[in-house]
JSON list of C-alpha atoms in Angstrom, two decimals:
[
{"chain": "D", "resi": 6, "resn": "UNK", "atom": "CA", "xyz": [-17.75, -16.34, 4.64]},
{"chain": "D", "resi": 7, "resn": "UNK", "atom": "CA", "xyz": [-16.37, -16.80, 1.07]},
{"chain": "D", "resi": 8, "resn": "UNK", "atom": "CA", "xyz": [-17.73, -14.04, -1.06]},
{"chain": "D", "resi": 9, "resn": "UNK", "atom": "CA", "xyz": [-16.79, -15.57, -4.29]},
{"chain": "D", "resi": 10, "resn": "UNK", "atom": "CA", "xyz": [-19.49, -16.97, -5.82]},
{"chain": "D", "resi": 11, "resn": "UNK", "atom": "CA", "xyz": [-17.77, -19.59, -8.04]},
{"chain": "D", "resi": 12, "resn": "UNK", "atom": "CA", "xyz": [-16.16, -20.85, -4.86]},
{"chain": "D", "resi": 13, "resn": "UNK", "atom": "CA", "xyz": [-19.43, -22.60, -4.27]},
{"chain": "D", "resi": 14, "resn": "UNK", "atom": "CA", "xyz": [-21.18, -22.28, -7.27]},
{"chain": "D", "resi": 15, "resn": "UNK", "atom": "CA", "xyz": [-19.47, -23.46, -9.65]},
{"chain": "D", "resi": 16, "resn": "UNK", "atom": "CA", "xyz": [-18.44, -21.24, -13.35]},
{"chain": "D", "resi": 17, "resn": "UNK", "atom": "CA", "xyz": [-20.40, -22.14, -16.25]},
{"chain": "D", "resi": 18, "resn": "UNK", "atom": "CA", "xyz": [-16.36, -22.16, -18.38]},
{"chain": "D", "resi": 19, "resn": "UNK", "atom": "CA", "xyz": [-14.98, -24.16, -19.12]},
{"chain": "D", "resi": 20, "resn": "UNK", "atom": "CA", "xyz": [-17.03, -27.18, -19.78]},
{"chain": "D", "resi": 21, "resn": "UNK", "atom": "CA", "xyz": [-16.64, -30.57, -18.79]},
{"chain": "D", "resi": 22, "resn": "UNK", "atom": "CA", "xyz": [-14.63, -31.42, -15.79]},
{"chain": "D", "resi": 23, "resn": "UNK", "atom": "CA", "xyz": [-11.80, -29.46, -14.74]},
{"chain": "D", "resi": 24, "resn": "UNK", "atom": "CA", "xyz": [-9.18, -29.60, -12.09]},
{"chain": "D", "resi": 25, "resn": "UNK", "atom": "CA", "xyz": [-8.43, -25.93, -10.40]},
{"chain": "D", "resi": 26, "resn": "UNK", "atom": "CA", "xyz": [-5.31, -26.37, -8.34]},
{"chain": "D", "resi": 27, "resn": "UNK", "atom": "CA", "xyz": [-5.59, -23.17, -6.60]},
{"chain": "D", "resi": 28, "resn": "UNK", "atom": "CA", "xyz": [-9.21, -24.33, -5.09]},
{"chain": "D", "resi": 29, "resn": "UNK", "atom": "CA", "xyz": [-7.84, -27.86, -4.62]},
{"chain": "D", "resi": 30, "resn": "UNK", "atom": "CA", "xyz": [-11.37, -28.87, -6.25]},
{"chain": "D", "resi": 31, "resn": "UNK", "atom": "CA", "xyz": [-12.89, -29.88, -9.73]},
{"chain": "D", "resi": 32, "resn": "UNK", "atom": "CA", "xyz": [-15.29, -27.53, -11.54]},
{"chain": "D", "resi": 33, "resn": "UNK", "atom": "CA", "xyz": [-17.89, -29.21, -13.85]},
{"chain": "D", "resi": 34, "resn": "UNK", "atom": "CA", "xyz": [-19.85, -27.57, -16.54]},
{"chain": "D", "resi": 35, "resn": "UNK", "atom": "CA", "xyz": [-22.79, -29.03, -18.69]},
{"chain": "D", "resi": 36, "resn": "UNK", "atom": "CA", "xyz": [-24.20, -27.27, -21.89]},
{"chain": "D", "resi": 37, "resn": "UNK", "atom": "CA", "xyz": [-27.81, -28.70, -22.26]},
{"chain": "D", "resi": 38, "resn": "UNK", "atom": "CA", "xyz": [-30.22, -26.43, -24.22]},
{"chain": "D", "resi": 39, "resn": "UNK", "atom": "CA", "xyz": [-33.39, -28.29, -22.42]},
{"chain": "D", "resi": 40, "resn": "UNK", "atom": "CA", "xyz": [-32.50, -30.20, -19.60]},
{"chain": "D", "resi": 41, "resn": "UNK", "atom": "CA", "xyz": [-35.11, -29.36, -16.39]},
{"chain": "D", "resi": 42, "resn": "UNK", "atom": "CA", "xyz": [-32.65, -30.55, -13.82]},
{"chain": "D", "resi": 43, "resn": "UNK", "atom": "CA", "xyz": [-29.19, -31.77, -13.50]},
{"chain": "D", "resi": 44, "resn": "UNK", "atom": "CA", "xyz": [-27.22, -34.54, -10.53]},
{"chain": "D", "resi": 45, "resn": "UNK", "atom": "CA", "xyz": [-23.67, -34.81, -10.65]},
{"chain": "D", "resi": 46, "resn": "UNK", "atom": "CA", "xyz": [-22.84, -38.57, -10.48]},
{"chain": "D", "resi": 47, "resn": "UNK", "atom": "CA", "xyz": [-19.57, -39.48, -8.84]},
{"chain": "D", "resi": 48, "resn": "UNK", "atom": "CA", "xyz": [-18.28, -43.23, -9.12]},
{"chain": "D", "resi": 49, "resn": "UNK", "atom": "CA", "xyz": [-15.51, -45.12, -7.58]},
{"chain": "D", "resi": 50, "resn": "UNK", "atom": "CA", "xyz": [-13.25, -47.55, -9.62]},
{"chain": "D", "resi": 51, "resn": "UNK", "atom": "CA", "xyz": [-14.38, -50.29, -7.50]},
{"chain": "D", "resi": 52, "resn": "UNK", "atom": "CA", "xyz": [-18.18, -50.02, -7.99]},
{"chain": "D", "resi": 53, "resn": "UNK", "atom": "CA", "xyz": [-19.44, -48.70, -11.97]},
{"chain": "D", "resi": 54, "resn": "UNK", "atom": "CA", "xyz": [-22.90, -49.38, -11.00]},
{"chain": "D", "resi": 55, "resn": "UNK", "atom": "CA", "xyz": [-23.71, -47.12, -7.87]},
{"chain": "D", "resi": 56, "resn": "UNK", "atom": "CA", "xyz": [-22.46, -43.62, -7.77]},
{"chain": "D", "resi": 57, "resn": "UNK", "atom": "CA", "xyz": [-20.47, -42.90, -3.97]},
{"chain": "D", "resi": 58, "resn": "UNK", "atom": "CA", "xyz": [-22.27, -39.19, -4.73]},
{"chain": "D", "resi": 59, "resn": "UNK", "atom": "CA", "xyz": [-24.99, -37.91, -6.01]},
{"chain": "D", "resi": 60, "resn": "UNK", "atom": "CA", "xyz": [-25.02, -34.27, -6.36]},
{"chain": "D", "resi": 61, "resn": "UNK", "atom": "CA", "xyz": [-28.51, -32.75, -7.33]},
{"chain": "D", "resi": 62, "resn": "UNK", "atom": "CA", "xyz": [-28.03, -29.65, -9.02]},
{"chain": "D", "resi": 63, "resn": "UNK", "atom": "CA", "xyz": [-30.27, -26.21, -8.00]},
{"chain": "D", "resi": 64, "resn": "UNK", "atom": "CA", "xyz": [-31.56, -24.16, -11.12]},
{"chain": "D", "resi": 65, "resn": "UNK", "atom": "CA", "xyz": [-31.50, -20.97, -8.83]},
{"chain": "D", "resi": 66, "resn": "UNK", "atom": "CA", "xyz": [-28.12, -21.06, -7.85]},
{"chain": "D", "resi": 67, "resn": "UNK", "atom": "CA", "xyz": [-25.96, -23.98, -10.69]},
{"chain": "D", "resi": 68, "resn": "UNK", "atom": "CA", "xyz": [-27.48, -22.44, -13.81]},
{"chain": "D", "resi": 69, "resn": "UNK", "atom": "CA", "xyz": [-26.30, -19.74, -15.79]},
{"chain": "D", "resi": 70, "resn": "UNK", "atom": "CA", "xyz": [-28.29, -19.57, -19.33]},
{"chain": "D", "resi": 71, "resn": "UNK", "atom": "CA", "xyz": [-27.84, -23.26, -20.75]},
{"chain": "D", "resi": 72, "resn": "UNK", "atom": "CA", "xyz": [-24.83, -24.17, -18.75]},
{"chain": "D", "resi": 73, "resn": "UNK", "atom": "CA", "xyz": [-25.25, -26.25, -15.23]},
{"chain": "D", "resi": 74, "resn": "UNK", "atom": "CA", "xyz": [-22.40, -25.76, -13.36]},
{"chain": "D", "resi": 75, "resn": "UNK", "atom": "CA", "xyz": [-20.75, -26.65, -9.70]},
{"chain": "D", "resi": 76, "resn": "UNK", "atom": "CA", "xyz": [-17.72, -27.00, -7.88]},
{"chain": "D", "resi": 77, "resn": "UNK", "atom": "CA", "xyz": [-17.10, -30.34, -6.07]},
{"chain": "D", "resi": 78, "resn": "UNK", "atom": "CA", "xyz": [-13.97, -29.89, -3.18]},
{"chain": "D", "resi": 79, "resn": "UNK", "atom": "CA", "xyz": [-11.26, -32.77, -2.71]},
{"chain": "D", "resi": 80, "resn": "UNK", "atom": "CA", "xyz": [-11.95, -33.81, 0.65]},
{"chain": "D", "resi": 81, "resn": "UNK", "atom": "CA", "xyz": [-15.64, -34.24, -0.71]},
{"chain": "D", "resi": 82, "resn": "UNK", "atom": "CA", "xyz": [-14.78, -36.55, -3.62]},
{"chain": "D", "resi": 83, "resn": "UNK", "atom": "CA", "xyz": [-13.54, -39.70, -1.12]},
{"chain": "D", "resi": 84, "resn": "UNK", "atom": "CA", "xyz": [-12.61, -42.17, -3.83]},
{"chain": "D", "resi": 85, "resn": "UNK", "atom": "CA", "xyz": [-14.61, -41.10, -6.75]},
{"chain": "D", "resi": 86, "resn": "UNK", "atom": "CA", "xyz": [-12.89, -41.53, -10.39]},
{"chain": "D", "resi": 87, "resn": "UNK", "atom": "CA", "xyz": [-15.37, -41.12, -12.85]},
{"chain": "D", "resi": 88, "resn": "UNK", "atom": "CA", "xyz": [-18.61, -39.13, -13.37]},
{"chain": "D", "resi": 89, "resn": "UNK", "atom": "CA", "xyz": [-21.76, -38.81, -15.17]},
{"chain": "D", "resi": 90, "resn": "UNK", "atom": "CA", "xyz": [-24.97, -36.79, -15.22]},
{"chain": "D", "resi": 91, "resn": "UNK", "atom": "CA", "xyz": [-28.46, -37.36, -14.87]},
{"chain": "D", "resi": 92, "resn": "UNK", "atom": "CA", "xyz": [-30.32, -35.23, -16.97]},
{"chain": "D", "resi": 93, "resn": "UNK", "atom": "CA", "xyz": [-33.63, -34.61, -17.09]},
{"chain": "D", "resi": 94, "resn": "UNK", "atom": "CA", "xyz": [-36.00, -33.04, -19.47]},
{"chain": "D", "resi": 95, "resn": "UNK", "atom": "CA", "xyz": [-38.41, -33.61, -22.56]},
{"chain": "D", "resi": 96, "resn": "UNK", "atom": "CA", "xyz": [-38.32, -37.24, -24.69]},
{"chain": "D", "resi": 97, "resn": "UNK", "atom": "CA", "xyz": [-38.97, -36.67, -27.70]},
{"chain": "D", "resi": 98, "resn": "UNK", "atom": "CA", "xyz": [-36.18, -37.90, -30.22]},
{"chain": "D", "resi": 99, "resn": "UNK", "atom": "CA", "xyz": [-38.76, -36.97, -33.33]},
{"chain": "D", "resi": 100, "resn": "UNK", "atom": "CA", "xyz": [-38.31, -33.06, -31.94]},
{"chain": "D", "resi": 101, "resn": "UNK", "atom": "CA", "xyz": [-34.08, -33.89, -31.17]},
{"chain": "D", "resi": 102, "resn": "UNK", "atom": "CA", "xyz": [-34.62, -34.74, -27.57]},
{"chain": "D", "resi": 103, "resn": "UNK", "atom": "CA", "xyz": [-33.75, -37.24, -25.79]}
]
């Protein structure tokens, strides 16, 4: 078993989405100050509308302080190009959320 616990994880830096040649995977990073839960939305080119993955993030084990994190292999992206996230949390633009 892989002891490293970014490996799987995910690291909380750098934000955003970044390559790591060595792992042959992409690390993603979110800052959000109040989000309750995080999903990691994979798209392919050929279909904008329906993410080809959904990856629900866990609070116990892709959160460190503010920062949602995880680490998405190659061989698990299939044709994926783009991403988003689904965030959510309070609604309240009046309070700056939302």
């Amino acid at each position: 078993m892989n002891n490293n616990w970014d490996d799987w994880e995910g690291s909380p830096a750098p934000l955003g989405a970044v390559w790591i040649e060595d792992k042959n995977a992409f690390n993603f990073a979110l800052y959000s100050r109040d989000a309750s839960a995080v999903t990691l939305l994979l798209y392919s080119p050929n279909d904008l509308q329906r993410p080809c993955l959904e990856l629900p993030l866990n609070y116990l084990v892709n959160k460190s302080g503010r920062v949602w994190h995880c680490r998405v292999k190659s061989e698990q992206l299939a044709d994926a190009r783009y991403y988003a996230y689904r965030v959510a949390g309070a609604n309240d633009p009046g309070s700056g959320h939302g």
